[in-house]
Short mmCIF file of C-alpha atoms in Angstrom, two decimals:
data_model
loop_
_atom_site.label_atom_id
_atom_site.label_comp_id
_atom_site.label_asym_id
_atom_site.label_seq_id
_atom_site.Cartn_x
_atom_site.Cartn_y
_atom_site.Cartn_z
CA UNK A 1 -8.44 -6.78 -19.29
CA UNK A 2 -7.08 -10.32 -19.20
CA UNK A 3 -3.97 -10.87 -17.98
CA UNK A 4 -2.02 -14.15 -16.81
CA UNK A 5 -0.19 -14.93 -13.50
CA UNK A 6 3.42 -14.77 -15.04
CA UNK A 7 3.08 -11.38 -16.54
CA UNK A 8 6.77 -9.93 -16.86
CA UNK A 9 8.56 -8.76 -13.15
CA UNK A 10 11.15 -5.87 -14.27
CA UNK A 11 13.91 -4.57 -12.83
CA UNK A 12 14.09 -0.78 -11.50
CA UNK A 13 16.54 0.66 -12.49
CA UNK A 14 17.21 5.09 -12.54
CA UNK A 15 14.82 5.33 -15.55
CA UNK A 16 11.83 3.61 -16.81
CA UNK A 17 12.31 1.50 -19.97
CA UNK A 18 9.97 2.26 -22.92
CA UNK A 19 8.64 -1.74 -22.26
CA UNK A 20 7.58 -1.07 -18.48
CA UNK A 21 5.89 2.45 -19.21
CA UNK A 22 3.96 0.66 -21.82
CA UNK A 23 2.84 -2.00 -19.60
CA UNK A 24 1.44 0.41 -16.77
CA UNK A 25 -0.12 2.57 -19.38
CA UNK A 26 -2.07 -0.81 -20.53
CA UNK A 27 -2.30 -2.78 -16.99
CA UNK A 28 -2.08 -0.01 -13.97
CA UNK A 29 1.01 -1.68 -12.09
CA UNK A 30 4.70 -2.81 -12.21
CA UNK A 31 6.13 -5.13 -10.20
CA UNK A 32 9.97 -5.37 -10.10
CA UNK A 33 12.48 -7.55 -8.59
CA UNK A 34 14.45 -7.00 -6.33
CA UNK A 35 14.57 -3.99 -5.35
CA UNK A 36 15.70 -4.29 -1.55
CA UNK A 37 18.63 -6.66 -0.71
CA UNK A 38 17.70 -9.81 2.01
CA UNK A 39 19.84 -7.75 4.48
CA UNK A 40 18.13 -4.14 3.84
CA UNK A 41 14.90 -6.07 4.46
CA UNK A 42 16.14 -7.43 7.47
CA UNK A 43 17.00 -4.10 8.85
CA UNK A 44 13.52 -2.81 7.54
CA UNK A 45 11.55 -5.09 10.04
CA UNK A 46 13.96 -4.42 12.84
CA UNK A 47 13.46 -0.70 12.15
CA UNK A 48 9.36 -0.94 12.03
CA UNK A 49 9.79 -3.46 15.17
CA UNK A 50 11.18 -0.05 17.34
CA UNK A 51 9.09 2.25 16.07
CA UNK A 52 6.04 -0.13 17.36
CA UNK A 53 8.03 -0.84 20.78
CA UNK A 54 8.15 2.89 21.27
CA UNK A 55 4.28 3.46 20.28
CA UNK A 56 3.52 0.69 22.28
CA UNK A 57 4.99 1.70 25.37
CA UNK A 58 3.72 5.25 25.12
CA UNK A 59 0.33 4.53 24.14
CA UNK A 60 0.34 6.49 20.72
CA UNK A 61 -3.33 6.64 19.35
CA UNK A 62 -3.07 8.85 16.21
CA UNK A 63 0.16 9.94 14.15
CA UNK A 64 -0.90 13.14 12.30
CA UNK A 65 -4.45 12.82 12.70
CA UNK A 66 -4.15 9.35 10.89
CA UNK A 67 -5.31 6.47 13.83
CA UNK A 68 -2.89 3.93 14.24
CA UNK A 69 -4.80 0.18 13.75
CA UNK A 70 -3.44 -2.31 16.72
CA UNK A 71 -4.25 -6.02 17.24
CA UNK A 72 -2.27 -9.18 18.25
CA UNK A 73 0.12 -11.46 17.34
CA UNK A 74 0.45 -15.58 17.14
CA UNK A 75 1.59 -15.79 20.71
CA UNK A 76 -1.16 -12.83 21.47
CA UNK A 77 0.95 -10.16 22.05
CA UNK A 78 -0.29 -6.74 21.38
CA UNK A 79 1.31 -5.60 17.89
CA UNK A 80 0.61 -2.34 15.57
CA UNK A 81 -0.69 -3.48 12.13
CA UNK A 82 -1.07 -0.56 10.47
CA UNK A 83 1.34 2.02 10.87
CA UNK A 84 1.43 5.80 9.54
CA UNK A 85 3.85 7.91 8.47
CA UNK A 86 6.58 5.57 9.87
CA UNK A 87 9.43 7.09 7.70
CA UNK A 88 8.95 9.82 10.61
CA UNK A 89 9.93 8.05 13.43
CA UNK A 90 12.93 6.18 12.34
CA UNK A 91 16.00 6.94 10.43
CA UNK A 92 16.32 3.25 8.83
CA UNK A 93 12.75 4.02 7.03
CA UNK A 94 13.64 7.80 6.33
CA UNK A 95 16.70 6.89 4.27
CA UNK A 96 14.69 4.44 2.37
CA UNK A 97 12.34 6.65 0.66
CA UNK A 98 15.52 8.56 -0.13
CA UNK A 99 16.30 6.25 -2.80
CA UNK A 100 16.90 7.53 -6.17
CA UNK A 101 15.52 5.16 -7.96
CA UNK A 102 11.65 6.05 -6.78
CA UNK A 103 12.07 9.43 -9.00
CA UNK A 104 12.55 6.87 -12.07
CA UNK A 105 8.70 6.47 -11.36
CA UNK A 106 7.77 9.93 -11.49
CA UNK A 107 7.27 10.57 -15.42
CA UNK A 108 4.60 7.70 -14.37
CA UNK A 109 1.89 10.14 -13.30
CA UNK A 110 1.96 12.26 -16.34
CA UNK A 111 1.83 15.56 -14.63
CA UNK A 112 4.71 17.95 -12.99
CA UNK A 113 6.14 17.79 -9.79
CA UNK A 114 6.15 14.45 -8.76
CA UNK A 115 7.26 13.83 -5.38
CA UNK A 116 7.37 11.15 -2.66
CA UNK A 117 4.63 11.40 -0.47
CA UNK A 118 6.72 10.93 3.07
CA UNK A 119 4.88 13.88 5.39
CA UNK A 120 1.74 13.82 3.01
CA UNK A 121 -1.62 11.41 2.90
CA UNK A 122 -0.80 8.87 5.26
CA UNK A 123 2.79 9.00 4.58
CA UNK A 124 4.67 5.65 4.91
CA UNK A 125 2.44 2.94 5.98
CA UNK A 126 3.10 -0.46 7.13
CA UNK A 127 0.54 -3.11 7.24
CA UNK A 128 1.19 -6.02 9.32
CA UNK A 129 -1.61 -8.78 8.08
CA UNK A 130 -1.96 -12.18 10.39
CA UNK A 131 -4.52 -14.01 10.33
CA UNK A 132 -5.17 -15.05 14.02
CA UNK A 133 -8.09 -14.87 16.73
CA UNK A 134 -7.27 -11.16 18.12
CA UNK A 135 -5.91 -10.06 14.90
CA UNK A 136 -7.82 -6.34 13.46
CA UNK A 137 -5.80 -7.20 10.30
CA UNK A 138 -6.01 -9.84 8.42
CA UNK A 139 -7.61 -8.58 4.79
CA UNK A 140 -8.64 -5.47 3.56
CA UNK A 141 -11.80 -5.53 0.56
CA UNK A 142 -11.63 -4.43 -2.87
CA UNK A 143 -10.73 -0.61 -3.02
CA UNK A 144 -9.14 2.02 -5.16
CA UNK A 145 -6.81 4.81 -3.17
CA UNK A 146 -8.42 8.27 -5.23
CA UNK A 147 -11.62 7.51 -3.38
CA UNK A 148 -9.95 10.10 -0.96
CA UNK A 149 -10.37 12.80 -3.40
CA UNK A 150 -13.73 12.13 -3.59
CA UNK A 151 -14.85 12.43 -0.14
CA UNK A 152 -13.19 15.84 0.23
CA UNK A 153 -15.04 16.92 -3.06
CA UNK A 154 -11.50 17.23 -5.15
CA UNK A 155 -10.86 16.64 -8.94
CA UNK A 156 -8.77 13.16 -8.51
CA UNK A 157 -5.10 13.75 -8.49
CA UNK A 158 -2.63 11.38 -10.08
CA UNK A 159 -1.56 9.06 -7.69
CA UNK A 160 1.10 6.42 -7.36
CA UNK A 161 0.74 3.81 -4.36
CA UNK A 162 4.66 1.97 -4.40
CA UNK A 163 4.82 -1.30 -2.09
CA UNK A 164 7.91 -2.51 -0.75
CA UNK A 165 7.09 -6.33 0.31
CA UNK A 166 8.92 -7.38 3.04
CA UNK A 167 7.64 -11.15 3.36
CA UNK A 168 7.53 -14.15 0.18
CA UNK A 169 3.49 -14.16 -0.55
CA UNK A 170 2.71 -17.16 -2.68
CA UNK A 171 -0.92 -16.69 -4.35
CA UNK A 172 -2.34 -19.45 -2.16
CA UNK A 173 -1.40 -17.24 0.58
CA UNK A 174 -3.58 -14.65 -0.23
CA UNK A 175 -2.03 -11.08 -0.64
CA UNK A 176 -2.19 -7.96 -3.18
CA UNK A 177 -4.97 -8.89 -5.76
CA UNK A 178 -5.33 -6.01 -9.02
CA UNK A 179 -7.91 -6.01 -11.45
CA UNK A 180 -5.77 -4.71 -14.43
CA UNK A 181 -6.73 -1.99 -17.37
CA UNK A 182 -9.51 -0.24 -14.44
CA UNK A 183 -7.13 2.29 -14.06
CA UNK A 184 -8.85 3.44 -17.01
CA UNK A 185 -12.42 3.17 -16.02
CA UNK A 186 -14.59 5.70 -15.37
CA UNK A 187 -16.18 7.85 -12.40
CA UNK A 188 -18.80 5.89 -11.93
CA UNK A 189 -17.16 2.34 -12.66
CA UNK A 190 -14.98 3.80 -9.47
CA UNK A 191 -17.15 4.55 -7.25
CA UNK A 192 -19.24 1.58 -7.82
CA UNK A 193 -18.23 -1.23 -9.16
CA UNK A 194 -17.60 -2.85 -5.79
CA UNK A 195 -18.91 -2.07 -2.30
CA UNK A 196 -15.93 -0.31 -0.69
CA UNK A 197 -14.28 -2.43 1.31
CA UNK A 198 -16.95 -4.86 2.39
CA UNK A 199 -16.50 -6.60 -0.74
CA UNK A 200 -13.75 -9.38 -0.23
CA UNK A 201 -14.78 -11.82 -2.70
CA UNK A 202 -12.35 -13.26 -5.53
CA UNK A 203 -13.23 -11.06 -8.87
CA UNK A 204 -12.53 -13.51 -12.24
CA UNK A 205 -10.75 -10.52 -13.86
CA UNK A 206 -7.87 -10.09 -10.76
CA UNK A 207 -4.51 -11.05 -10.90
CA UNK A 208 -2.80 -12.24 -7.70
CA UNK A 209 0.44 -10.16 -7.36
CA UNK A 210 3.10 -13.03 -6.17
CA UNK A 211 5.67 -11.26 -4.09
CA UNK A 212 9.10 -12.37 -2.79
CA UNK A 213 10.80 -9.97 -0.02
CA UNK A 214 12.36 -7.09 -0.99
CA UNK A 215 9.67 -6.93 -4.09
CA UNK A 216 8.51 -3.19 -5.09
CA UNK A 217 5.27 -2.79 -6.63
CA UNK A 218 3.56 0.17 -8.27
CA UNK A 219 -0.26 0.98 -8.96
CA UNK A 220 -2.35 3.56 -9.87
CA UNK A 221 -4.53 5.23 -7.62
CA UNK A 222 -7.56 4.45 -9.87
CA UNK A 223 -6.97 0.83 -10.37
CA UNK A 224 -9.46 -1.49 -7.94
CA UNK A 225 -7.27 -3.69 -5.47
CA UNK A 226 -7.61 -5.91 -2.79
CA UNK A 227 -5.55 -7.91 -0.23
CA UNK A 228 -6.74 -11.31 0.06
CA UNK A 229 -6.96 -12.86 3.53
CA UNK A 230 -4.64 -15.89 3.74
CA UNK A 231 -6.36 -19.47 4.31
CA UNK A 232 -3.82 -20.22 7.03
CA UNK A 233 -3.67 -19.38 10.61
CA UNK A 234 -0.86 -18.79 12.38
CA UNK A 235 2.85 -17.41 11.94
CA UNK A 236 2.50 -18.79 8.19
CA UNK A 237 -0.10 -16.38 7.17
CA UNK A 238 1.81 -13.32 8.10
CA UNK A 239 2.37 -10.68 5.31
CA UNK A 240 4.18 -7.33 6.00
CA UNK A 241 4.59 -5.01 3.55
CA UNK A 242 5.03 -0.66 3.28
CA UNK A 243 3.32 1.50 0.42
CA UNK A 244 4.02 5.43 0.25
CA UNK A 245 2.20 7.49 -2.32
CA UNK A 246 4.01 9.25 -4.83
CA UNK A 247 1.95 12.29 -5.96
CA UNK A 248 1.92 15.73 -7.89
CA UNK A 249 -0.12 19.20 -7.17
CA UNK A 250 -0.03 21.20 -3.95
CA UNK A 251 2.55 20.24 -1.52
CA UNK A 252 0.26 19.52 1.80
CA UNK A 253 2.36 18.21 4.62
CA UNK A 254 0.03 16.66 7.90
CA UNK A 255 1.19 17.59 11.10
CA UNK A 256 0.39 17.20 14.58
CA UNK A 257 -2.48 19.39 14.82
CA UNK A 258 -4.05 17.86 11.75
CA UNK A 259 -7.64 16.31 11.54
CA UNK A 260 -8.69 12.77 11.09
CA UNK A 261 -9.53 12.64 7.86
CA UNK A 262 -13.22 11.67 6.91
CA UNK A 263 -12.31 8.07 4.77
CA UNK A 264 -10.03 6.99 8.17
CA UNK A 265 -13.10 7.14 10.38
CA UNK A 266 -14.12 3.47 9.01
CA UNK A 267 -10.39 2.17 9.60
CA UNK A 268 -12.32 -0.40 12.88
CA UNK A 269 -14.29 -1.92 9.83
CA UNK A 270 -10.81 -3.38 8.07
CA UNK A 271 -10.23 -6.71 9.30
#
C-alpha cells in the first residue's frame, strides 16, 4: 500500500480524532509529535541508565522469565540493550505508562478492555541499538509481534506495540521501517512473507519511520516491521527507544516464577 515519507505526524491528544483512526485503519501506525518534553526524555535515559547499573552489578539474567540481551558500548563498556519489563524497576518509567493519554489509543484495537501491557508480554522494553564491534544489538529483521500467538497455538489477539523514541533517527540512520496496509493481510501472508527475523533486507513497499526524541509511535501487531541497522559506527549510530504493548482479553501478569517463553529462546540470533 504505497505510502510517501512525509505522511502526516499527529498530535496525541485524550481522544483520537476521526482523521488519525482513519489513517491506522488504512496504514497500521500513527506517529505523533511530541509526545514527551526534551526534559522528560532526559529523565527517561537517566532512569533506564539505573535500572541497567543495578542489573549490571547484580548480574540479573532473566526478568520474568524474559532474558535480558547485554552487549557493549563505543568505549566497550558492558551495557544492557534490551531491557524487560523496566517500568518494574523504576518509578521514573512506572509513572510514564501512567499517562492518560495512552487510553486515547484504546478504542484502536476494536475489542473491550484495553489495557496497558506493564506486568504482561514483555512488559516495557527498551532497546538500546549501536552499531559497534561487541555490540548484540544493532538491527533486528523484518517481523510482526502476533507471531507470539502463534507459537503458543492462540487465536491472535489485538495488539498495540506504542514506541516512545528517545533519540532523533534520520532515515539514513536506519531505524523503525513499516510496510503499511499488511496489517490487513492474511495468515499465511504473516507467517510467510518474510523469513522471521533473518530477513534484513530493504522491502520497496516500507516506509522509514523518521523519529525525533520524545516521538510516540503506534502499530499493529499484524503489520510486518523492521529496524534497520544504521550505516555508521560509533556513538552516531545509537538509537534508544521503549515500546509497551497495549492489549485486550485475559489479564495474564508474568512473574518471577514464570517460563521463558518459546519465541525468546532465539533472542542470541538478534543482532
Amino acid at each position: 500500500m504505497a505510502l510517501s515519507s512525509d505522511y502526516p505526524r499527529f498530535t496525541l491528544g485524550s481522544t483520537l480524532t476521526a482523521e488519525q483512526r482513519a489513517f491506522f485503519t488504512k496504514y497500521g501506525f500513527l506517529h505523533f509529535r511530541p509526545f514527551a518534553s526534551p526534559e522528560y526524555v532526559q529523565q527517561i535515559l537517566k532512569a533506564t541508565e539505573e535500572v541497567q547499573a543495578k542489573w549490571l552489578a547484580e548480574g540479573v539474567e532473566k526478568v520474568n522469565g524474559v532474558p535480558i540481551k547485554y552487549g557493549h558500548d563505543v568505549d566497550g563498556s558492558r551495557i544492557v540493550q534490551r531491557f524487560a519489563f523496566a517500568s518494574q524497576h523504576h518509578p521514573v518509567l512506572h509513572e510514564l505508562l501512567q499517562d492518560e493519554r495512552f487510553k486515547a489509543l484504546f478504542p484502536l484495537l476494536e475489542a473491550e478492555g484495553g489495557r496497558v501491557g506493564e506486568n504482561e508480554k514483555d512488559g516495557l522494553v527498551v532497546n538500546h541499538y549501536v552499531n559497534v564491534p561487541g555490540s548484540e544489538f544493532s538491527q533486528m529483521g523484518w517481523h510482526t509481534d502476533s507471531l507470539r500467538d502463534v507459537f503458543y497455538g492462540k487465536r491472535i489477539g489485538p495488539m498495540l506495540n506504542v514506541g516512545l523514541h528517545l533519540d532523533g533517527t534520520k532515515a539514513t540512520n536506519g531505524g523503525l521501517r513499516v510496510i503499511p496496509g499488511t496489517h490487513r493481510q492474511g495468515l499465511h501472508k504473516m507467517l510467510f512473507r518474510k523469513k522471521y527475523y533473518k530477513d534484513v533486507f530493504y522491502d520497496p513497499n516500507e516506509v522509514a519511520i523518521e523519529t525525533e526524541p520524545g516521538d510516540l509511535t503506534v502499530h499493529d501487531g499484524r503489520m510486518w516491521h523492521r529496524v534497520a541497522q544504521s550505516p555508521l559506527v560509533g556513538p552516531e549510530s545509537r538509537r534508544r527507544v521503549m515500546y509497551v504493548p497495549i492489549i485486550s482479553g485475559k489479564y495474564q501478569p508474568k512473574s518471577e516464577d514464570s517460563p521463558t517463553p518459546f519465541y525468546l529462546r532465539f533472542l542470541h540470533l538478534v543482532k
